[in-house]
PDB file of C-alpha atoms in Angstrom:
ATOM      1  CA  MET A  84      81.783  60.226 121.794  1.00  0.00           C
ATOM      2  CA  ILE A  85      78.895  62.649 121.148  1.00  0.00           C
ATOM      3  CA  ILE A  86      81.307  65.566 120.894  1.00  0.00           C
ATOM      4  CA  PHE A  87      83.590  63.554 118.603  1.00  0.00           C
ATOM      5  CA  PHE A  88      80.779  62.696 116.194  1.00  0.00           C
ATOM      6  CA  CYS A  89      79.612  66.318 116.157  1.00  0.00           C
ATOM      7  CA  ILE A  90      83.040  67.477 115.086  1.00  0.00           C
ATOM      8  CA  THR A  91      83.825  64.685 112.656  1.00  0.00           C
ATOM      9  CA  PHE A  92      80.573  64.093 110.823  1.00  0.00           C
ATOM     10  CA  ASN A  93      78.040  66.828 111.450  1.00  0.00           C
ATOM     11  CA  VAL A  94      79.952  70.073 110.866  1.00  0.00           C
ATOM     12  CA  ILE A  95      78.440  71.846 107.861  1.00  0.00           C
ATOM     13  CA  LEU A  96      80.011  75.272 107.568  1.00  0.00           C
ATOM     14  CA  VAL A  97      77.866  78.049 106.149  1.00  0.00           C
ATOM     15  CA  SER A  98      78.753  81.651 105.359  1.00  0.00           C
ATOM     16  CA  GLY A  99      76.687  84.496 103.905  1.00  0.00           C
ATOM     17  CA  SER A 100      73.416  83.389 105.548  1.00  0.00           C
ATOM     18  CA  SER A 101      71.242  85.408 107.908  1.00  0.00           C
ATOM     19  CA  LEU A 102      72.506  83.416 110.911  1.00  0.00           C
ATOM     20  CA  SER A 103      76.119  84.158 109.934  1.00  0.00           C
ATOM     21  CA  ASN A 104      75.272  87.794 110.680  1.00  0.00           C
ATOM     22  CA  GLN A 105      74.776  86.716 114.294  1.00  0.00           C
ATOM     23  CA  VAL A 106      78.372  85.489 114.608  1.00  0.00           C
ATOM     24  CA  LYS A 107      80.776  88.323 115.456  1.00  0.00           C
ATOM     25  CA  GLN A 108      84.568  88.395 115.399  1.00  0.00           C
ATOM     26  CA  ASP A 109      86.783  91.117 116.819  1.00  0.00           C
ATOM     27  CA  PRO A 110      88.927  92.677 115.515  1.00  0.00           C
ATOM     28  CA  ALA A 111      88.406  92.449 111.744  1.00  0.00           C
ATOM     29  CA  GLU A 112      91.975  93.642 111.015  1.00  0.00           C
ATOM     30  CA  MET A 113      95.101  93.500 113.129  1.00  0.00           C
ATOM     31  CA  TYR A 114      98.884  93.883 112.892  1.00  0.00           C
ATOM     32  CA  SER A 115     101.387  92.369 115.275  1.00  0.00           C
ATOM     33  CA  LYS A 116     105.140  92.068 115.631  1.00  0.00           C
ATOM     34  CA  PRO A 117     106.898  88.687 115.643  1.00  0.00           C
ATOM     35  CA  GLY A 118     107.196  86.987 119.012  1.00  0.00           C
ATOM     36  CA  VAL A 119     104.166  88.627 120.634  1.00  0.00           C
ATOM     37  CA  THR A 120     100.708  87.245 121.436  1.00  0.00           C
ATOM     38  CA  ALA A 121      97.529  87.859 119.395  1.00  0.00           C
ATOM     39  CA  LYS A 122      93.992  87.486 120.718  1.00  0.00           C
ATOM     40  CA  ILE A 123      90.829  87.162 118.599  1.00  0.00           C
ATOM     41  CA  THR A 124      87.367  86.990 120.139  1.00  0.00           C
ATOM     42  CA  CYS A 125      84.200  85.374 118.838  1.00  0.00           C
ATOM     43  CA  SER A 126      80.607  85.549 120.074  1.00  0.00           C
ATOM     44  CA  HIS A 127      77.190  84.658 118.698  1.00  0.00           C
ATOM     45  CA  SER A 128      73.492  85.171 119.396  1.00  0.00           C
ATOM     46  CA  ILE A 129      72.115  81.881 118.035  1.00  0.00           C
ATOM     47  CA  GLU A 130      69.813  80.071 120.434  1.00  0.00           C
ATOM     48  CA  GLY A 131      70.951  76.566 121.372  1.00  0.00           C
ATOM     49  CA  TYR A 132      74.405  76.809 119.784  1.00  0.00           C
ATOM     50  CA  THR A 133      77.062  75.825 122.350  1.00  0.00           C
ATOM     51  CA  GLN A 134      80.203  75.173 120.305  1.00  0.00           C
ATOM     52  CA  ILE A 135      82.694  77.450 118.552  1.00  0.00           C
ATOM     53  CA  PHE A 136      85.220  76.138 116.037  1.00  0.00           C
ATOM     54  CA  TRP A 137      88.381  77.976 114.986  1.00  0.00           C
ATOM     55  CA  TYR A 138      90.068  77.879 111.562  1.00  0.00           C
ATOM     56  CA  LYS A 139      93.083  79.417 109.881  1.00  0.00           C
ATOM     57  CA  GLN A 140      92.829  80.100 106.141  1.00  0.00           C
ATOM     58  CA  LEU A 141      96.166  79.268 104.524  1.00  0.00           C
ATOM     59  CA  LYS A 142      97.639  81.024 101.482  1.00  0.00           C
ATOM     60  CA  ASN A 143      96.314  78.269  99.195  1.00  0.00           C
ATOM     61  CA  LYS A 144      92.823  79.044 100.603  1.00  0.00           C
ATOM     62  CA  GLU A 145      92.623  75.737 102.461  1.00  0.00           C
ATOM     63  CA  MET A 146      91.207  75.849 105.997  1.00  0.00           C
ATOM     64  CA  GLN A 147      93.362  74.525 108.825  1.00  0.00           C
ATOM     65  CA  PHE A 148      91.376  73.377 111.865  1.00  0.00           C
ATOM     66  CA  LEU A 149      92.809  74.909 115.068  1.00  0.00           C
ATOM     67  CA  GLY A 150      90.420  73.492 117.650  1.00  0.00           C
ATOM     68  CA  TYR A 151      87.055  74.172 119.257  1.00  0.00           C
ATOM     69  CA  MET A 152      85.261  75.111 122.453  1.00  0.00           C
ATOM     70  CA  ASN A 153      82.364  73.085 123.809  1.00  0.00           C
ATOM     71  CA  VAL A 154      80.303  75.208 126.227  1.00  0.00           C
ATOM     72  CA  LYS A 155      83.161  76.163 128.592  1.00  0.00           C
ATOM     73  CA  ASP A 156      85.912  73.684 127.712  1.00  0.00           C
ATOM     74  CA  GLY A 157      88.543  74.405 125.069  1.00  0.00           C
ATOM     75  CA  TYR A 158      90.121  71.709 122.890  1.00  0.00           C
ATOM     76  CA  PRO A 159      92.976  73.094 120.752  1.00  0.00           C
ATOM     77  CA  GLU A 160      94.614  70.859 118.162  1.00  0.00           C
ATOM     78  CA  GLU A 161      98.066  69.568 118.955  1.00  0.00           C
ATOM     79  CA  GLY A 162     101.004  71.429 117.461  1.00  0.00           C
ATOM     80  CA  VAL A 163      99.153  74.620 116.443  1.00  0.00           C
ATOM     81  CA  ASN A 164     100.393  76.736 119.376  1.00  0.00           C
ATOM     82  CA  VAL A 165      97.023  78.226 120.350  1.00  0.00           C
ATOM     83  CA  THR A 166      94.818  78.299 123.421  1.00  0.00           C
ATOM     84  CA  ILE A 167      91.009  78.488 123.401  1.00  0.00           C
ATOM     85  CA  GLU A 168      89.301  80.026 126.431  1.00  0.00           C
ATOM     86  CA  GLY A 169      85.965  81.519 127.506  1.00  0.00           C
ATOM     87  CA  ARG A 170      82.525  80.138 126.784  1.00  0.00           C
ATOM     88  CA  ALA A 171      80.690  79.174 123.584  1.00  0.00           C
ATOM     89  CA  SER A 172      77.007  79.641 124.436  1.00  0.00           C
ATOM     90  CA  LYS A 173      74.748  82.416 123.175  1.00  0.00           C
ATOM     91  CA  GLY A 174      75.854  85.883 124.274  1.00  0.00           C
ATOM     92  CA  GLU A 175      79.189  84.699 125.657  1.00  0.00           C
ATOM     93  CA  THR A 176      82.730  85.194 124.360  1.00  0.00           C
ATOM     94  CA  CYS A 177      85.301  82.691 123.180  1.00  0.00           C
ATOM     95  CA  THR A 178      88.930  83.808 122.763  1.00  0.00           C
ATOM     96  CA  LEU A 179      91.576  82.331 120.493  1.00  0.00           C
ATOM     97  CA  THR A 180      95.099  83.182 121.639  1.00  0.00           C
ATOM     98  CA  THR A 181      98.101  82.592 119.384  1.00  0.00           C
ATOM     99  CA  GLU A 182     101.435  82.542 121.207  1.00  0.00           C
ATOM    100  CA  GLN A 183     104.822  83.569 119.824  1.00  0.00           C
ATOM    101  CA  LEU A 184     103.658  84.932 116.467  1.00  0.00           C
ATOM    102  CA  SER A 185     105.849  84.288 113.418  1.00  0.00           C
ATOM    103  CA  LEU A 186     105.566  85.361 109.790  1.00  0.00           C
ATOM    104  CA  ASP A 187     103.726  82.071 109.126  1.00  0.00           C
ATOM    105  CA  SER A 188     101.022  83.239 111.532  1.00  0.00           C
ATOM    106  CA  SER A 189      99.878  85.818 108.955  1.00  0.00           C
ATOM    107  CA  ALA A 190      96.485  84.572 107.724  1.00  0.00           C
ATOM    108  CA  VAL A 191      92.739  85.087 107.960  1.00  0.00           C
ATOM    109  CA  TYR A 192      91.251  83.440 111.051  1.00  0.00           C
ATOM    110  CA  PHE A 193      87.607  82.349 111.227  1.00  0.00           C
ATOM    111  CA  CYS A 194      85.348  81.191 113.995  1.00  0.00           C
ATOM    112  CA  ALA A 195      82.123  79.256 113.464  1.00  0.00           C
ATOM    113  CA  ALA A 196      79.224  78.649 115.857  1.00  0.00           C
ATOM    114  CA  LYS A 197      77.735  75.136 116.001  1.00  0.00           C
ATOM    115  CA  HIS A 198      74.906  73.288 117.719  1.00  0.00           C
ATOM    116  CA  CYS A 199      76.064  69.850 118.818  1.00  0.00           C
ATOM    117  CA  ASP A 200      73.371  67.278 118.127  1.00  0.00           C
ATOM    118  CA  SER A 201      72.781  64.383 115.770  1.00  0.00           C
ATOM    119  CA  SER A 202      70.636  66.303 113.259  1.00  0.00           C
ATOM    120  CA  GLY A 203      73.534  67.825 111.274  1.00  0.00           C
ATOM    121  CA  ASN A 204      72.848  71.488 112.100  1.00  0.00           C
ATOM    122  CA  GLU A 205      75.023  73.948 110.200  1.00  0.00           C
ATOM    123  CA  ALA A 206      77.997  75.782 111.667  1.00  0.00           C
ATOM    124  CA  TYR A 207      77.908  79.491 110.841  1.00  0.00           C
ATOM    125  CA  PHE A 208      81.055  81.491 110.051  1.00  0.00           C
ATOM    126  CA  GLY A 209      81.990  84.848 111.442  1.00  0.00           C
ATOM    127  CA  GLY A 210      83.358  87.580 109.175  1.00  0.00           C
ATOM    128  CA  GLY A 211      87.007  86.629 109.693  1.00  0.00           C
ATOM    129  CA  THR A 212      90.017  88.370 111.221  1.00  0.00           C
ATOM    130  CA  LYS A 213      92.920  89.293 108.978  1.00  0.00           C
ATOM    131  CA  LEU A 214      96.162  89.072 110.943  1.00  0.00           C
ATOM    132  CA  THR A 215      99.485  90.293 109.530  1.00  0.00           C
ATOM    133  CA  VAL A 216     102.721  89.689 111.363  1.00  0.00           C
ATOM    134  CA  LEU A 217     104.917  92.592 110.322  1.00  0.00           C
ATOM    135  CA  GLU A 218     108.245  91.833 108.728  1.00  0.00           C
ATOM    136  CA  PRO A 219     111.273  93.096 110.682  1.00  0.00           C
ATOM    137  CA  GLU A 220     112.563  96.534 109.640  1.00  0.00           C
ATOM    138  CA  HIS A 221     109.608  96.969 107.271  1.00  0.00           C
ATOM    139  CA  PRO A 222     107.588 100.022 108.424  1.00  0.00           C
ATOM    140  CA  ILE A 223     103.880 100.486 107.872  1.00  0.00           C
ATOM    141  CA  THR A 224     103.589 102.528 104.671  1.00  0.00           C
ATOM    142  CA  GLU A 225     100.452 104.292 103.438  1.00  0.00           C
ATOM    143  CA  PRO A 226      99.374 103.970  99.785  1.00  0.00           C
ATOM    144  CA  THR A 227      99.852 106.407  96.933  1.00  0.00           C
ATOM    145  CA  VAL A 228      96.561 106.782  95.024  1.00  0.00           C
ATOM    146  CA  LYS A 229      96.005 107.838  91.409  1.00  0.00           C
ATOM    147  CA  VAL A 230      92.948 107.858  89.133  1.00  0.00           C
ATOM    148  CA  LEU A 231      93.590 107.258  85.433  1.00  0.00           C
ATOM    149  CA  PRO A 232      91.143 108.569  82.791  1.00  0.00           C
ATOM    150  CA  PRO A 233      89.488 106.304  80.219  1.00  0.00           C
ATOM    151  CA  SER A 234      91.298 105.387  77.026  1.00  0.00           C
ATOM    152  CA  GLN A 235      90.451 107.590  74.048  1.00  0.00           C
ATOM    153  CA  LYS A 236      90.000 104.447  71.948  1.00  0.00           C
ATOM    154  CA  GLU A 237      87.447 102.897  74.280  1.00  0.00           C
ATOM    155  CA  CYS A 238      83.897 102.413  72.918  1.00  0.00           C
ATOM    156  CA  ARG A 239      84.743 103.516  69.353  1.00  0.00           C
ATOM    157  CA  ASN A 240      82.932 100.529  67.913  1.00  0.00           C
ATOM    158  CA  GLN A 241      80.011 100.573  70.337  1.00  0.00           C
ATOM    159  CA  LYS A 242      76.545 101.896  69.657  1.00  0.00           C
ATOM    160  CA  ASP A 243      75.805 105.314  71.142  1.00  0.00           C
ATOM    161  CA  ASN A 244      73.366 103.945  73.742  1.00  0.00           C
ATOM    162  CA  GLU A 245      75.864 101.244  74.823  1.00  0.00           C
ATOM    163  CA  LYS A 246      79.029 103.337  75.091  1.00  0.00           C
ATOM    164  CA  ARG A 247      80.897 102.952  78.383  1.00  0.00           C
ATOM    165  CA  LYS A 248      84.031 104.520  79.785  1.00  0.00           C
ATOM    166  CA  THR A 249      86.356 102.824  82.295  1.00  0.00           C
ATOM    167  CA  LEU A 250      88.233 104.792  84.968  1.00  0.00           C
ATOM    168  CA  VAL A 251      91.061 103.036  86.815  1.00  0.00           C
ATOM    169  CA  CYS A 252      92.167 103.703  90.399  1.00  0.00           C
ATOM    170  CA  VAL A 253      95.669 102.533  91.309  1.00  0.00           C
ATOM    171  CA  ALA A 254      96.861 102.330  94.922  1.00  0.00           C
ATOM    172  CA  SER A 255     100.536 101.453  95.191  1.00  0.00           C
ATOM    173  CA  GLU A 256     103.623 101.387  97.418  1.00  0.00           C
ATOM    174  CA  PHE A 257     101.835 100.344 100.623  1.00  0.00           C
ATOM    175  CA  TYR A 258     102.530  97.800 103.372  1.00  0.00           C
ATOM    176  CA  PRO A 259     100.913  95.717 104.668  1.00  0.00           C
ATOM    177  CA  ASP A 260      97.956  94.828 102.440  1.00  0.00           C
ATOM    178  CA  HIS A 261      95.052  95.871 104.693  1.00  0.00           C
ATOM    179  CA  VAL A 262      93.106  98.130 102.311  1.00  0.00           C
ATOM    180  CA  SER A 263      89.626  98.630 100.906  1.00  0.00           C
ATOM    181  CA  VAL A 264      88.587 100.741  97.894  1.00  0.00           C
ATOM    182  CA  SER A 265      85.424 102.790  97.274  1.00  0.00           C
ATOM    183  CA  TRP A 266      84.205 105.174  94.527  1.00  0.00           C
ATOM    184  CA  GLN A 267      82.141 108.349  94.515  1.00  0.00           C
ATOM    185  CA  ILE A 268      80.697 110.512  91.774  1.00  0.00           C
ATOM    186  CA  GLY A 269      80.394 113.894  93.397  1.00  0.00           C
ATOM    187  CA  GLU A 270      78.996 113.335  96.886  1.00  0.00           C
ATOM    188  CA  LYS A 271      77.309 110.032  96.028  1.00  0.00           C
ATOM    189  CA  GLU A 272      78.995 106.698  96.659  1.00  0.00           C
ATOM    190  CA  VAL A 273      78.618 104.264  93.758  1.00  0.00           C
ATOM    191  CA  THR A 274      78.863 100.468  93.653  1.00  0.00           C
ATOM    192  CA  ASP A 275      77.353  99.674  90.245  1.00  0.00           C
ATOM    193  CA  GLY A 276      80.054  99.214  87.644  1.00  0.00           C
ATOM    194  CA  VAL A 277      82.807  98.841  90.259  1.00  0.00           C
ATOM    195  CA  ALA A 278      85.290  95.954  90.034  1.00  0.00           C
ATOM    196  CA  THR A 279      88.190  95.771  92.503  1.00  0.00           C
ATOM    197  CA  ASP A 280      91.006  93.233  92.586  1.00  0.00           C
ATOM    198  CA  SER A 281      90.202  90.401  94.987  1.00  0.00           C
ATOM    199  CA  ALA A 282      93.588  90.817  96.679  1.00  0.00           C
ATOM    200  CA  ALA A 283      96.510  93.229  96.622  1.00  0.00           C
ATOM    201  CA  LEU A 284      99.497  92.168  94.531  1.00  0.00           C
ATOM    202  CA  ARG A 285     102.946  92.231  96.075  1.00  0.00           C
ATOM    203  CA  ASN A 286     105.958  93.442  94.097  1.00  0.00           C
ATOM    204  CA  GLY A 287     109.146  93.477  96.160  1.00  0.00           C
ATOM    205  CA  LYS A 288     108.507  95.044  99.564  1.00  0.00           C
ATOM    206  CA  TYR A 289     105.237  96.759  98.712  1.00  0.00           C
ATOM    207  CA  TYR A 290     101.701  96.007  97.582  1.00  0.00           C
ATOM    208  CA  SER A 291      99.456  97.494  94.918  1.00  0.00           C
ATOM    209  CA  ILE A 292      95.776  97.119  94.067  1.00  0.00           C
ATOM    210  CA  THR A 293      93.551  98.403  91.267  1.00  0.00           C
ATOM    211  CA  SER A 294      89.860  99.160  91.044  1.00  0.00           C
ATOM    212  CA  ARG A 295      87.822  99.963  87.943  1.00  0.00           C
ATOM    213  CA  LEU A 296      84.689 102.086  87.542  1.00  0.00           C
ATOM    214  CA  ARG A 297      82.615 101.795  84.353  1.00  0.00           C
ATOM    215  CA  VAL A 298      80.196 104.618  83.590  1.00  0.00           C
ATOM    216  CA  SER A 299      78.175 105.637  80.569  1.00  0.00           C
ATOM    217  CA  ALA A 300      79.882 107.910  78.058  1.00  0.00           C
ATOM    218  CA  GLU A 301      77.221 110.501  78.846  1.00  0.00           C
ATOM    219  CA  VAL A 302      78.283 110.568  82.521  1.00  0.00           C
ATOM    220  CA  TRP A 303      81.976 110.807  81.626  1.00  0.00           C
ATOM    221  CA  TYR A 304      81.471 113.593  79.092  1.00  0.00           C
ATOM    222  CA  GLU A 305      80.194 115.954  81.770  1.00  0.00           C
ATOM    223  CA  PRO A 306      82.978 118.244  83.055  1.00  0.00           C
ATOM    224  CA  SER A 307      81.111 119.013  86.282  1.00  0.00           C
ATOM    225  CA  ASN A 308      81.201 115.348  87.359  1.00  0.00           C
ATOM    226  CA  LYS A 309      83.953 114.572  89.875  1.00  0.00           C
ATOM    227  CA  PHE A 310      85.104 110.948  90.083  1.00  0.00           C
ATOM    228  CA  ILE A 311      86.703 110.165  93.466  1.00  0.00           C
ATOM    229  CA  CYS A 312      88.563 106.991  94.457  1.00  0.00           C
ATOM    230  CA  THR A 313      89.140 106.490  98.189  1.00  0.00           C
ATOM    231  CA  VAL A 314      91.495 103.874  99.610  1.00  0.00           C
ATOM    232  CA  SER A 315      91.008 103.041 103.292  1.00  0.00           C
ATOM    233  CA  PHE A 316      94.262 101.845 104.832  1.00  0.00           C
ATOM    234  CA  PHE A 317      94.161 100.156 108.227  1.00  0.00           C
ATOM    235  CA  ILE A 318      96.818 101.605 110.528  1.00  0.00           C
ATOM    236  CA  ASN A 319      95.780  99.104 113.232  1.00  0.00           C
ATOM    237  CA  GLU A 320      92.657  97.287 114.418  1.00  0.00           C
ATOM    238  CA  THR A 321      91.037 100.500 115.667  1.00  0.00           C
ATOM    239  CA  THR A 322      92.289 103.129 113.212  1.00  0.00           C
ATOM    240  CA  LYS A 323      92.159 103.527 109.472  1.00  0.00           C
ATOM    241  CA  LYS A 324      93.240 106.386 107.233  1.00  0.00           C
ATOM    242  CA  ASN A 325      91.653 107.416 103.938  1.00  0.00           C
ATOM    243  CA  SER A 326      93.701 108.470 100.926  1.00  0.00           C
ATOM    244  CA  SER A 327      91.821 109.844  97.915  1.00  0.00           C
ATOM    245  CA  ALA A 328      92.424 110.940  94.346  1.00  0.00           C
ATOM    246  CA  PHE A 329      90.009 112.310  91.748  1.00  0.00           C
ATOM    247  CA  ILE A 330      89.557 113.493  88.187  1.00  0.00           C
ATOM    248  CA  HIS A 331      86.804 115.475  86.502  1.00  0.00           C
ATOM    249  CA  GLY A 332      84.829 114.359  83.504  1.00  0.00           C
ATOM    250  CA  GLU A 333      85.877 115.855  80.195  1.00  0.00           C
ATOM    251  CA  LYS A 334      84.051 117.832  77.549  1.00  0.00           C
ATOM    252  CA  ALA A 335      82.940 115.776  74.581  1.00  0.00           C
ATOM    253  CA  LYS A 336      84.834 116.522  71.431  1.00  0.00           C
ATOM    254  CA  ASP A 337      82.923 118.319  68.635  1.00  0.00           C
ATOM    255  CA  THR A 338      81.959 115.519  66.300  1.00  0.00           C
ATOM    256  CA  ASN A 339      81.363 118.104  63.571  1.00  0.00           C
ATOM    257  CA  ALA A 340      84.887 119.460  63.789  1.00  0.00           C
ATOM    258  CA  MET A 341      86.955 119.092  60.612  1.00  0.00           C
ATOM    259  CA  THR A 342      89.623 116.413  60.892  1.00  0.00           C
ATOM    260  CA  ARG A 343      92.200 115.379  58.293  1.00  0.00           C
ATOM    261  CA  GLU A 344      90.417 112.086  57.769  1.00  0.00           C
ATOM    262  CA  LYS A 345      87.077 113.809  57.352  1.00  0.00           C
ATOM    263  CA  TYR A 346      88.647 116.422  55.028  1.00  0.00           C
ATOM    264  CA  LEU A 347      90.109 113.712  52.802  1.00  0.00           C
ATOM    265  CA  ARG A 348      86.762 111.915  52.628  1.00  0.00           C
ATOM    266  CA  ILE A 349      84.983 115.133  51.629  1.00  0.00           C
ATOM    267  CA  THR A 350      87.564 116.098  49.004  1.00  0.00           C
ATOM    268  CA  GLN A 351      87.599 112.608  47.513  1.00  0.00           C
ATOM    269  CA  SER A 352      83.835 112.599  47.351  1.00  0.00           C
ATOM    270  CA  ALA A 353      83.887 116.055  45.737  1.00  0.00           C
ATOM    271  CA  LYS A 354      86.441 114.935  43.160  1.00  0.00           C
ATOM    272  CA  LEU A 355      84.345 111.905  42.271  1.00  0.00           C
ATOM    273  CA  THR A 356      81.195 113.997  41.997  1.00  0.00           C
ATOM    274  CA  TYR A 357      83.011 116.550  39.813  1.00  0.00           C
ATOM    275  CA  SER A 358      84.412 113.792  37.587  1.00  0.00           C
ATOM    276  CA  VAL A 359      80.966 112.295  37.091  1.00  0.00           C
ATOM    277  CA  PHE A 360      79.616 115.772  36.335  1.00  0.00           C
ATOM    278  CA  ILE A 361      82.341 116.354  33.671  1.00  0.00           C
ATOM    279  CA  VAL A 362      81.657 113.001  32.029  1.00  0.00           C
ATOM    280  CA  LYS A 363      77.911 113.628  31.964  1.00  0.00           C
ATOM    281  CA  SER A 364      78.456 117.135  30.627  1.00  0.00           C
ATOM    282  CA  SER A 365      80.719 115.826  27.867  1.00  0.00           C
ATOM    283  CA  ILE A 366      78.184 113.190  26.841  1.00  0.00           C
ATOM    284  CA  TYR A 367      75.401 115.750  26.892  1.00  0.00           C
ATOM    285  CA  GLY A 368      77.501 118.209  24.822  1.00  0.00           C
ATOM    286  CA  ALA A 369      78.322 115.540  22.242  1.00  0.00           C
ATOM    287  CA  PHE A 370      74.651 114.605  22.021  1.00  0.00           C
ATOM    288  CA  VAL A 371      73.619 118.257  21.434  1.00  0.00           C
ATOM    289  CA  ALA A 372      76.322 118.696  18.775  1.00  0.00           C
ATOM    290  CA  PHE A 373      75.091 115.561  17.044  1.00  0.00           C
ATOM    291  CA  LEU A 374      71.508 116.870  16.996  1.00  0.00           C
ATOM    292  CA  VAL A 375      72.618 120.246  15.573  1.00  0.00           C
ATOM    293  CA  TRP A 376      74.590 118.502  12.855  1.00  0.00           C
ATOM    294  CA  LYS A 377      71.600 116.321  11.950  1.00  0.00           C
ATOM    295  CA  LEU A 378      69.277 119.319  11.814  1.00  0.00           C
ATOM    296  CA  GLN A 379      71.669 121.252   9.590  1.00  0.00           C
ATOM    297  CA  GLY A 380      71.978 118.284   7.252  1.00  0.00           C
ATOM    298  CA  SER A 381      68.206 117.902   6.933  1.00  0.00           C
ATOM    299  CA  SER A 382      67.754 121.635   6.245  1.00  0.00           C
ATOM    300  CA  GLY A 383      70.375 121.596   3.438  1.00  0.00           C
ATOM    301  CA  LYS A 384      68.633 118.722   1.618  1.00  0.00           C
ATOM    302  CA  GLN A 385      65.290 120.499   1.723  1.00  0.00           C
ATOM    303  CA  ASN A 386      66.758 123.709   0.205  1.00  0.00           C
ATOM    304  CA  TYR A 387      68.301 121.743  -2.609  1.00  0.00           C
TER     305      TYR A 387
END
């Protein structure tokens, strides 16, 4: 009954905390063929925690409970086709074994360490294991990587001190979707201004993913800057291969250069100025002629 109440009422799952860093899963990534067996291990270093729970994250992000281990006894759920073996105390290893893998076995699997008592202690997640069951006659295919330069129209309406340029990295034509993306400017890895798709998108047999890097216009308009996108593709749980692409920054265009638009503005302004000058000159000339005529008239009367 104590174990039952621990599982049913007192399991509070927590991820991202300092204690979650003490829960380890291995491997983080793995591929398998249909019909074979997959093993995932979990261990923790949290004092007093003697239970490990196992979950499968479904495609709709819901968590399916697979079973748990209490100290040294495993209790898998009925109908989930798994076994749970090992031990669940601090420093020991618990193993989840999935028999006869099928395409539906592809998912992210999580373990969580728990202290069984009546005080409602949290259960802390591990980092997860992404398992992909490979589709028949569908070979592992590495990604093609390209880096696209910023749009010429970007930041036209922004203030000079706020102008930003967006570079886009596209990784495409890969299978399965076990990838991660990173950026460098020169030899320095950058994370500020980076936004990567949360998951790869599948189109037909293959996947694609995009990542964006936003930098200041000043950084982009420096030809010596080299912008590198690296896609790490997991060949298996122990090996990954990096594929990279890069572009250099470009030279800023001469803002003083004469363009057709600028030429038209200048000529129109010159025409207007010239027209105003002609009108003023005509008025001034008429006024001078009027004064001369008046002076001549006054002089003729005096002589008479």
